[in-house]
Coordinates of C-alpha atoms in Angstrom, one line a residue:
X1 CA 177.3 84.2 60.2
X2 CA 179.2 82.8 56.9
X3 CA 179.0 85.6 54.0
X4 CA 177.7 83.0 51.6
X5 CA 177.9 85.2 48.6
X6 CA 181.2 85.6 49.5
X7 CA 181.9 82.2 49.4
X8 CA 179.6 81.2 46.3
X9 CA 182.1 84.1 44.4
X10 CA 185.3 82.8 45.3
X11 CA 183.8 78.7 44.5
X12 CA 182.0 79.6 41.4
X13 CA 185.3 81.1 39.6
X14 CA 187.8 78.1 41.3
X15 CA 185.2 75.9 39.4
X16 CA 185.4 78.3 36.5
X17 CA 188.8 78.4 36.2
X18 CA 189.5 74.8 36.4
X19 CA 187.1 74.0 34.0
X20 CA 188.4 76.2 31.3
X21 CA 191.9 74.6 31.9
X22 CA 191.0 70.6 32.8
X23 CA 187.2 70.3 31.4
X24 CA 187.0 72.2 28.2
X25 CA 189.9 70.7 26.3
X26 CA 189.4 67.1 27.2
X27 CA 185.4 66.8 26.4
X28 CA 186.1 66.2 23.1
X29 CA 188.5 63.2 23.3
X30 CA 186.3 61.9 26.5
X31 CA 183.2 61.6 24.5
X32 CA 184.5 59.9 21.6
X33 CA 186.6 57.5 23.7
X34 CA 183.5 57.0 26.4
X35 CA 186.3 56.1 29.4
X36 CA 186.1 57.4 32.4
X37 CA 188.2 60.6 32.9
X38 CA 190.7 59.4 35.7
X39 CA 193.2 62.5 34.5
X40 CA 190.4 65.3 34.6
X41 CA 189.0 63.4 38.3
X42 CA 192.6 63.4 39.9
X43 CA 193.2 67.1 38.6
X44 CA 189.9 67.8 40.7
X45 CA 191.2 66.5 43.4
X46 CA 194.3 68.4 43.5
X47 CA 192.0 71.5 42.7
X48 CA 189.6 70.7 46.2
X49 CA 186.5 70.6 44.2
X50 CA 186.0 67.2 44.4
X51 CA 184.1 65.5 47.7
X52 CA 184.7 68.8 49.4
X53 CA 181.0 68.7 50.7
X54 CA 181.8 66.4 53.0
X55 CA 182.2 67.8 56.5
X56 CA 185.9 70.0 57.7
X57 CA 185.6 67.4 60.9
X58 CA 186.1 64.8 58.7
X59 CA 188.6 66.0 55.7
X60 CA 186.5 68.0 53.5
X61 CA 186.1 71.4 53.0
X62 CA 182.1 71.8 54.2
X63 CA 180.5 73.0 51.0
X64 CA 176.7 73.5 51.5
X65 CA 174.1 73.4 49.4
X66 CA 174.5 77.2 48.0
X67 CA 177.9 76.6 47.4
X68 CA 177.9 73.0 45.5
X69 CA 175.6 74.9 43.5
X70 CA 177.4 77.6 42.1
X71 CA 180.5 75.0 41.5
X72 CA 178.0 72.1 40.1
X73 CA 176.8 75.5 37.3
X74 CA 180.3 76.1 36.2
X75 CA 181.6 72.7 35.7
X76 CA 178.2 71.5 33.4
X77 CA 178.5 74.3 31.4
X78 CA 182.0 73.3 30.2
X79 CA 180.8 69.5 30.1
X80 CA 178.2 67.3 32.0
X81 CA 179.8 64.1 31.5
X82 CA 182.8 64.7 33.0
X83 CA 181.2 67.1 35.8
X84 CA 179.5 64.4 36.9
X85 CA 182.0 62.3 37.2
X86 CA 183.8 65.0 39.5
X87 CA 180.5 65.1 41.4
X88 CA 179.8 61.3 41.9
X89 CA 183.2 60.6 44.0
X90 CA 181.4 61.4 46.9
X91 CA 178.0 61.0 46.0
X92 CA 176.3 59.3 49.1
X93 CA 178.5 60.3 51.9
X94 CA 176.2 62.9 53.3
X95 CA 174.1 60.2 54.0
X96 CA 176.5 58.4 56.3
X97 CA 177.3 61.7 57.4
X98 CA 173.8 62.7 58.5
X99 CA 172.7 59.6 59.9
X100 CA 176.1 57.4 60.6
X101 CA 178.0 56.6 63.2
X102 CA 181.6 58.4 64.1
X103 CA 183.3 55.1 63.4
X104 CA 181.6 54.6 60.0
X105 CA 182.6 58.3 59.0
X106 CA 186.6 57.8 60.0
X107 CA 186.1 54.4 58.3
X108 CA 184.8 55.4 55.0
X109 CA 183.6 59.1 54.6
X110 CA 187.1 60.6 55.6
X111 CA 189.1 59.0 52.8
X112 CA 186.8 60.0 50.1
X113 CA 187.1 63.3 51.2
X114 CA 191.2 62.9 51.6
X115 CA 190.9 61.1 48.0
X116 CA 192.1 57.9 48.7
X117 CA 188.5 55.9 47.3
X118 CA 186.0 57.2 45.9
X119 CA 182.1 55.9 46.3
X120 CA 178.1 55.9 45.1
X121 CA 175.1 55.6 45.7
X122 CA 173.2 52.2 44.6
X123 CA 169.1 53.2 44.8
X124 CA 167.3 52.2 40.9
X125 CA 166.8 49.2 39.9
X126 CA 166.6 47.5 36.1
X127 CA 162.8 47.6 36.6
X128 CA 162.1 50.6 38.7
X129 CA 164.0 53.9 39.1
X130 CA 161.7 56.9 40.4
X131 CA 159.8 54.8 42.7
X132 CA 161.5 54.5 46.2
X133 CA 159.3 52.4 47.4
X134 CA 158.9 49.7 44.8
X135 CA 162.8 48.7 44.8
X136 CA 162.9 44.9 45.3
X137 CA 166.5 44.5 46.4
X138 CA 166.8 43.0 49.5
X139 CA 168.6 42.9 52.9
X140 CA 167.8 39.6 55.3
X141 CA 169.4 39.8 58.5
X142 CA 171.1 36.7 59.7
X143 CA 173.1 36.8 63.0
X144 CA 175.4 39.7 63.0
X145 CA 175.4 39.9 59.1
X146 CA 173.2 41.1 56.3
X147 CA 172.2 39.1 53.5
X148 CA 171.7 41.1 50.2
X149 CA 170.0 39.8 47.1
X150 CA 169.3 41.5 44.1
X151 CA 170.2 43.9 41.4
X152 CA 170.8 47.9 41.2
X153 CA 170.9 49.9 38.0
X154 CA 172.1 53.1 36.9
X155 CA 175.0 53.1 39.7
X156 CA 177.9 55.7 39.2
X157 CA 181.6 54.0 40.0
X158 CA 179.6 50.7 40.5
X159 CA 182.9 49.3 39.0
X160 CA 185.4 52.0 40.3
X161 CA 183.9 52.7 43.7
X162 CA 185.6 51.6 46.5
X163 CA 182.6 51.1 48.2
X164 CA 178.7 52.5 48.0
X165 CA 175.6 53.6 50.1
X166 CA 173.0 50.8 49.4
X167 CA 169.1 51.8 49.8
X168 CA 167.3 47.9 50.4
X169 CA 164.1 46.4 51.2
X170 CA 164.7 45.1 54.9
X171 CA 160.9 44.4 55.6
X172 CA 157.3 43.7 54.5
X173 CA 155.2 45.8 56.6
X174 CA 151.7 47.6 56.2
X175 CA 153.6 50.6 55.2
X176 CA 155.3 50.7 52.1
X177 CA 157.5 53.7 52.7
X178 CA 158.5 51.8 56.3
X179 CA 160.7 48.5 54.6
X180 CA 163.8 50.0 53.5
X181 CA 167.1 50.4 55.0
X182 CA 170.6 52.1 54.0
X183 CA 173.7 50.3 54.0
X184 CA 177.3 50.4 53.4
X185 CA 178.7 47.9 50.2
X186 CA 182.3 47.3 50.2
X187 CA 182.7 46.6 46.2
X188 CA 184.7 43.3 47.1
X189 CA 182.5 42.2 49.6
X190 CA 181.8 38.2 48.2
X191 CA 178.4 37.8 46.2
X192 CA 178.9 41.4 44.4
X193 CA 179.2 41.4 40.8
X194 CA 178.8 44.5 38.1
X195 CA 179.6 45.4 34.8
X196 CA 179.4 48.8 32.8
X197 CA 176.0 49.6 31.1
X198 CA 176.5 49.8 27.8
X199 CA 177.4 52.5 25.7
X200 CA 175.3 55.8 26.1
X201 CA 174.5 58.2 23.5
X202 CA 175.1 61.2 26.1
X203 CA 177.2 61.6 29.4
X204 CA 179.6 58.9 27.7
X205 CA 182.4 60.1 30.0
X206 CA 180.4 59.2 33.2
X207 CA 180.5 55.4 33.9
X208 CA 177.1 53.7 35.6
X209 CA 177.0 49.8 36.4
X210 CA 174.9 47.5 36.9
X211 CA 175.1 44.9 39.7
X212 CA 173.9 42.0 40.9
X213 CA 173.7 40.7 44.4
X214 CA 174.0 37.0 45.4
X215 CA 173.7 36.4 48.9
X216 CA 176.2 39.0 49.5
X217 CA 177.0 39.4 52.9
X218 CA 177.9 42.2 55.0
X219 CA 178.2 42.7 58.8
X220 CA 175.5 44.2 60.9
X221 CA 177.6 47.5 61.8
X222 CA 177.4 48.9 58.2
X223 CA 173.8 49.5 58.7
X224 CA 173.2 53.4 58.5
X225 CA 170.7 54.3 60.9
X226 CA 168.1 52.7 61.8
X227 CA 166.2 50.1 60.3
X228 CA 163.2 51.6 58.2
X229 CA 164.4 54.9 58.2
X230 CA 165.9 54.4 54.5
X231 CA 163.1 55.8 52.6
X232 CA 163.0 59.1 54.5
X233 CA 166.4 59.4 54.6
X234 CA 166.9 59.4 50.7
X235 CA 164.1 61.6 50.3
X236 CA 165.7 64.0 52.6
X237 CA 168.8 63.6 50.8
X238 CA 167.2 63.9 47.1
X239 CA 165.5 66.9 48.0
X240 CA 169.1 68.7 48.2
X241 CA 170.2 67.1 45.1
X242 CA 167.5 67.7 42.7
X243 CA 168.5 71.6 43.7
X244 CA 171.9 70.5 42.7
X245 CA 170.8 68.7 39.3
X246 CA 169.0 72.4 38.6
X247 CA 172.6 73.4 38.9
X248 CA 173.3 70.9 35.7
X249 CA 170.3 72.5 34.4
X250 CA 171.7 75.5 34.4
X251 CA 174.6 74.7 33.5
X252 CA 173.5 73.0 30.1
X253 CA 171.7 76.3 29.4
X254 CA 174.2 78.8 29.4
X255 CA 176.9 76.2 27.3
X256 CA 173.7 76.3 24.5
X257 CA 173.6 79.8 24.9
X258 CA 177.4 80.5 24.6
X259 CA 177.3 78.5 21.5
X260 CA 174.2 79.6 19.4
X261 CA 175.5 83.4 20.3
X262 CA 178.9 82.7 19.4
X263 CA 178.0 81.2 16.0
X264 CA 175.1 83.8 15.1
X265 CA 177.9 86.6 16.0
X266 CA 180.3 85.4 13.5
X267 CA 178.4 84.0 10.3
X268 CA 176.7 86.1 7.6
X269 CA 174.0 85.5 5.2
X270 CA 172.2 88.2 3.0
X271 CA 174.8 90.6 3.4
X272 CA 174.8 90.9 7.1
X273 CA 175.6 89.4 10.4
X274 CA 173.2 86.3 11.5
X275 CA 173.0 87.9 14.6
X276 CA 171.5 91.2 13.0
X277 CA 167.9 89.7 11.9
X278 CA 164.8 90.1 14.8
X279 CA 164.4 87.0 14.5
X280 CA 167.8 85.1 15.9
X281 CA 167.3 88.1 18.1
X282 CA 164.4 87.3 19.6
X283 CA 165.4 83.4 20.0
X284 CA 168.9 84.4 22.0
X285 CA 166.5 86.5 24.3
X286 CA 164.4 84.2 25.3
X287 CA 166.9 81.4 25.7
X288 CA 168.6 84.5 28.4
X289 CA 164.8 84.9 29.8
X290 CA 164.6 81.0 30.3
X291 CA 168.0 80.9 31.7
X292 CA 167.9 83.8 34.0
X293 CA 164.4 82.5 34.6
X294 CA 165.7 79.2 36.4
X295 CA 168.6 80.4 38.2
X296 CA 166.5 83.2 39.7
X297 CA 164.2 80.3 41.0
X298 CA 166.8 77.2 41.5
X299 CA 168.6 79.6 44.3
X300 CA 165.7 80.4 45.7
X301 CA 164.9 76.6 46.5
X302 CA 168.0 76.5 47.8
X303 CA 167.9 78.8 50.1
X304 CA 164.3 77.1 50.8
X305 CA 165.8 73.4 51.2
X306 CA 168.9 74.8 53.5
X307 CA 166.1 76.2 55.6
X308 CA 163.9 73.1 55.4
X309 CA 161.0 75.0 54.6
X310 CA 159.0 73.0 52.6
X311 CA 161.5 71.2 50.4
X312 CA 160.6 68.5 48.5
X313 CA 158.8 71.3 46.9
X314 CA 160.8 73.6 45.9
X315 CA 163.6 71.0 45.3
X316 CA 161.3 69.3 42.5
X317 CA 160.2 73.0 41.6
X318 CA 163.7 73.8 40.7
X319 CA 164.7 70.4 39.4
X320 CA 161.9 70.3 36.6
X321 CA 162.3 73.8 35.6
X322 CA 166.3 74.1 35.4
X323 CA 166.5 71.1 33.1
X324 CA 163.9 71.7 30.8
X325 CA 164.9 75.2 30.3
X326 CA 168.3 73.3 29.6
X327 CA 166.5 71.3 26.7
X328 CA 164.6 74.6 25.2
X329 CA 167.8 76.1 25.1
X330 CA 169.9 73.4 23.5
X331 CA 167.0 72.8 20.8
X332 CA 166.8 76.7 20.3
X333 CA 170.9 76.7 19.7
X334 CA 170.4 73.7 17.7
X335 CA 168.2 75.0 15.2
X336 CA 170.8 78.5 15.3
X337 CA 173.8 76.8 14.5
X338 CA 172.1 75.4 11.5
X339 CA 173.4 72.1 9.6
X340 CA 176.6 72.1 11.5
X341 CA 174.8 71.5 14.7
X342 CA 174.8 68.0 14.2
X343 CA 178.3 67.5 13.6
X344 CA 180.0 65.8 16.7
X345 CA 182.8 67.9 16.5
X346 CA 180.9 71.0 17.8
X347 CA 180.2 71.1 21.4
X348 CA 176.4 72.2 20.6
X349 CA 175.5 68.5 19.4
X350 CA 177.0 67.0 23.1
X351 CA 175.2 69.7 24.9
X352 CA 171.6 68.2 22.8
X353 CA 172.4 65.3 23.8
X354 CA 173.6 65.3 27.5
X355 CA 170.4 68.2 28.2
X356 CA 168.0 64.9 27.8
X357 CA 169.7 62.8 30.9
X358 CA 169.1 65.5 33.8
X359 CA 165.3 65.6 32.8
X360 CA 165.2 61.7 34.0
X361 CA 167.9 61.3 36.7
X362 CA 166.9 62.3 40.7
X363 CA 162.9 61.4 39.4
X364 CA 161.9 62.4 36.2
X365 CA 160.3 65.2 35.5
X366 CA 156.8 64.2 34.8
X367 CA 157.1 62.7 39.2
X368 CA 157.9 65.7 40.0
X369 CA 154.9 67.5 38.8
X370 CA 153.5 65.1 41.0
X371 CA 155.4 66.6 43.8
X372 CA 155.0 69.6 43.0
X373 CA 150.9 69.5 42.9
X374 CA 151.1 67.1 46.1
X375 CA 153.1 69.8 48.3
X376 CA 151.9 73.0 47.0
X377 CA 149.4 75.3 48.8
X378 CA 146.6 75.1 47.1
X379 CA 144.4 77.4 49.7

């Protein structure tokens, strides 16, 4: 049996120690510019820490859930935007994984994880995001192809990807949650358009398109799956990446931290060190007690999701509570760091900005309350 602690160590301070020398000194100059950090993503490559959760049988290095975890931490807390950038390479391939065929993973899994393309995942919609079953996209079959028509929102690389994991309605049945299917989009497939959202006011270094779908056509073999099982197979998959977005969570947290204690610790006012009144006191220790708070429960959902023991609960348990800790913590440092906070130079005014995105992203927060209440024992 795999020492994971062990493992978690040695991946938490390769993460560490790349962010510190690739992360760190580019955020600056990646937030003002808002491209997409090619540079940073190639160095993270060359470092193994990106797609490296993909399976050893098919190039990667087989991080689990534990493990992605304690990387996913280390590289938010030097900058989100660019983290998840690093993160969304791969992001969909443990669906294919899971629930594709050999070919499909030689095909297209195993060169993300060599880094030769990189993918996404195509699920929300301009009109519905947290709702999996009220997407409108759909796939017709017709012959040995699939017809797709419609439009998908919020997609990371939708204009770099190589190719992405599309969740579609493929029927009209008496059971909502029973319509959709999962398929593979090659980005040049004919009838695919996209184009960059526009300017955000946070992540800025983490691209998201928005497509459109014109009797795009695809052939019948990049179904993954079966047909209907696309709904339980992204919930299956969410649940292990809402445990990951507590990771950006916690992340968030311990940058607003490092920066409020930093800049307490080295000002003066009334003769004596910020840092010395009960008061800042007080607030650094219970932005700690929030922190230490969430990453005391966001690894015990993981350990609860690896096991499969009730996990869409404690996914959207850890989820909610990482990120809004992230957000009490950044608003905390804000109101530290004083006037200078909102000067875009300091990292504490990206950190107040990116901590609002996780809160939405993977179902927003106030859905998973309804999760929560919904799978909790209530006896």
């Amino acid at each position: 049996m795999l020492n994971y602690e062990y493992f978690r160590c040695i991946h938490r301070q390769e993460a560490r120690e790349f962010a510190i020398e690739h992360i760190e000194p580019a955020a600056e100059t990646y937030y003002e510019s808002g491209k997409y950090p090619w540079e940073v993503l190639e160095a993270g490559m060359s470092a193994n820490l990106v797609a490296q959760d993909i399976a050893e049988e098919y190039g990667g290095r087989g991080f689990d859930l534990p493990q992605t975890l304690a990387i996913y931490e280390e590289l938010y807390r030097a900058d989100a935007s660019i983290a998840l950038t690093l993160q969304l390479a791969s992001f969909g391939t443990d669906i294919i994984y899971k629930h594709g065929t050999a070919e499909q993973n030689e095909r297209y899994v195993r060169p993300v994880a060599e880094n030769e393309q990189i993918t996404g995942l195509a699920v929300s919609e301009p009109d519905s995001g947290s709702d999996l079953a009220g997407m409108t996209t759909t796939a017709e079959k017709d012959g040995d192809e699939w017809i797709l028509n419609g439009e998908k929102y919020w997609v990371g690389n939708a204009v770099e990807a190589d190719w992405l994991t599309l969740y579609a309605k493929t029927g009209d049945g008496d059971t909502r949650y029973d319509d959709y299917s999962l398929f593979i989009l090659p980005t040049d497939a004919s009838g695919y358009t996209v184009e960059h959202i526009p300017e955000k006011m946070a992540y800025r270094a983490s691209k998201q398109g928005h497509i459109t779908l014109n009797q795009c056509r695809i052939p019948d073999s990049h179904l993954i799956g079966d047909v209907g099982d696309g709904f339980e197979i992204v919930t299956e998959f969410f649940n292990h990446g809402r445990v990951d977005v507590a990771g950006h969570g916690l992340g968030l947290a311990a940058a607003a931290i490092e920066e409020a204690s930093q800049f307490v610790h080295n000002r003066e006012a009334w003769d004596q060190q910020v840092s010395d009144f009960q008061a800042v006191k007080h607030d650094l220790a219970e932005m700690r007690m929030e922190l230490e708070s969430a990453r005391a429960l966001t690894w015990r959902a993981a350990k609860h999701v690896t096991e499969n023991n009730n996990p869409g609960y404690w996914a959207a348990l850890a989820k909610t509570t990482a990120t809004e800790a992230a957000v009490n913590c950044a608003e905390s440092a804000m109101q530290l760091y004083g006037g200078r906070s909102v000067l875009k130079e300091n990292k504490i005014s990206r950190i107040y900005r990116d901590v609002r995105v996780p809160v939405i992203y993977e179902g927003a927060n106030n859905i998973q309350r309804d999760l929560i209440y919904k799978q909790a024992d209530w006896s």
